[in-house]
CSV table of C-alpha atoms in Angstrom, one decimal:
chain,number,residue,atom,x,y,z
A,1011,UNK,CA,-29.8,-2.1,1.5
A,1012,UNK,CA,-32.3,-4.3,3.1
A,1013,UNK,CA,-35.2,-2.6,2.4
A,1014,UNK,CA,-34.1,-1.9,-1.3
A,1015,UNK,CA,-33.1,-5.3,-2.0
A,1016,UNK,CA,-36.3,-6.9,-0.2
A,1017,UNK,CA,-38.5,-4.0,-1.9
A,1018,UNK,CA,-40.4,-3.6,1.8
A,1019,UNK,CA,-39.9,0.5,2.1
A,1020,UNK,CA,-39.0,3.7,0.6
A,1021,UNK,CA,-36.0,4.9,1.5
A,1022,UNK,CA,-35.2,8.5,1.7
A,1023,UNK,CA,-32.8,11.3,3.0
A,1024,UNK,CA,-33.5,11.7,6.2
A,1025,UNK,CA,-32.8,15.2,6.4
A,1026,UNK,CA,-35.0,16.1,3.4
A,1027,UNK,CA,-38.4,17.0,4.8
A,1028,UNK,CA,-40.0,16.8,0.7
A,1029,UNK,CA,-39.1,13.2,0.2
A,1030,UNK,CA,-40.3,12.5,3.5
A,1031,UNK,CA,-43.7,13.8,2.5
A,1032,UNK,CA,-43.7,12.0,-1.4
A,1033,UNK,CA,-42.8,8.6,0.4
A,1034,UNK,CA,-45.8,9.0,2.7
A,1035,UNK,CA,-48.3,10.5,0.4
A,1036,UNK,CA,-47.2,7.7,-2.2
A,1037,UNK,CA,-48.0,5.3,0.5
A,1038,UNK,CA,-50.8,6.9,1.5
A,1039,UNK,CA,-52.3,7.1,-2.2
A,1040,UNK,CA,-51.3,3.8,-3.5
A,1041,UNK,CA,-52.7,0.6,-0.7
A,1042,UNK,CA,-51.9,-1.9,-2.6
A,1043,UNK,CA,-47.9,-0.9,-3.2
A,1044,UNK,CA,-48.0,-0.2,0.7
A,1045,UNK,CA,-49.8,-3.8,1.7
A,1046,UNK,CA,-47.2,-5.2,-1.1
A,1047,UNK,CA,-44.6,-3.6,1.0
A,1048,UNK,CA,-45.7,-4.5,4.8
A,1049,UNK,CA,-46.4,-8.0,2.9
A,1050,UNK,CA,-42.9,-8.1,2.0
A,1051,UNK,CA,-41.0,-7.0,4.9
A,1052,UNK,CA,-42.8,-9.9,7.3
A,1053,UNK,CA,-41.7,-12.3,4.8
A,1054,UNK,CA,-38.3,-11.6,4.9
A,1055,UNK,CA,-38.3,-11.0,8.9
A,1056,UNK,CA,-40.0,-14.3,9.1
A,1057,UNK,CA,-37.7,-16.2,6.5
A,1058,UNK,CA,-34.7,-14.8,6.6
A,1059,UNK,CA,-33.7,-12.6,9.9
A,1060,UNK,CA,-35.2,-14.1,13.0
A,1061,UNK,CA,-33.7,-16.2,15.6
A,1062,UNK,CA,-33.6,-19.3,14.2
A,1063,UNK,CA,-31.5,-18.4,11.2
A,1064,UNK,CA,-29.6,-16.0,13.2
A,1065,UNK,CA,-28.4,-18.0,16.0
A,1066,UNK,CA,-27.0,-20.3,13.3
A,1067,UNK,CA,-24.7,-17.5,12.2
A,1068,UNK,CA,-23.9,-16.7,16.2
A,1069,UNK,CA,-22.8,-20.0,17.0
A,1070,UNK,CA,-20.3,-20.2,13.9
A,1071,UNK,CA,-18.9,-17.4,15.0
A,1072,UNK,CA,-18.9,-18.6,18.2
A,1073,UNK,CA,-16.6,-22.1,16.9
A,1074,UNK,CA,-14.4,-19.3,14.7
A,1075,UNK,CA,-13.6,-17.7,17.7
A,1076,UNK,CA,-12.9,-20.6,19.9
């Protein structure tokens, strides 16, 4: 879900050595989807799930549970 909702990957069945190959060779053909990807997937690391916003969540938990 995160990488389909953030639109930072390809996801594929792991087990299924074909789509394994398109992702990459789609990747590999197309640099400017992959560099909008990468380009992406920092953003959200650095926006939404890092420390900072995650501790936030922690420590409510944290008061919930006390």
């Amino acid at each position: 879900a995160l990488i389909e909702e953030n639109e930072c990957g390809i996801c594929v069945p792991p087990d299924d050595p074909d789509s394994i190959r398109q992702a990459i060779v789609r990747l590999f053909k197309d640099r400017d989807l992959a560099q909008a990807m990468g380009a992406r997937g920092r953003a959200v690391i650095e926006e939404k799930y890092n420390w900072d916003k995650e501790k936030l969540i922690l420590y409510a938990l944290y008061n919930d549970l006390l």
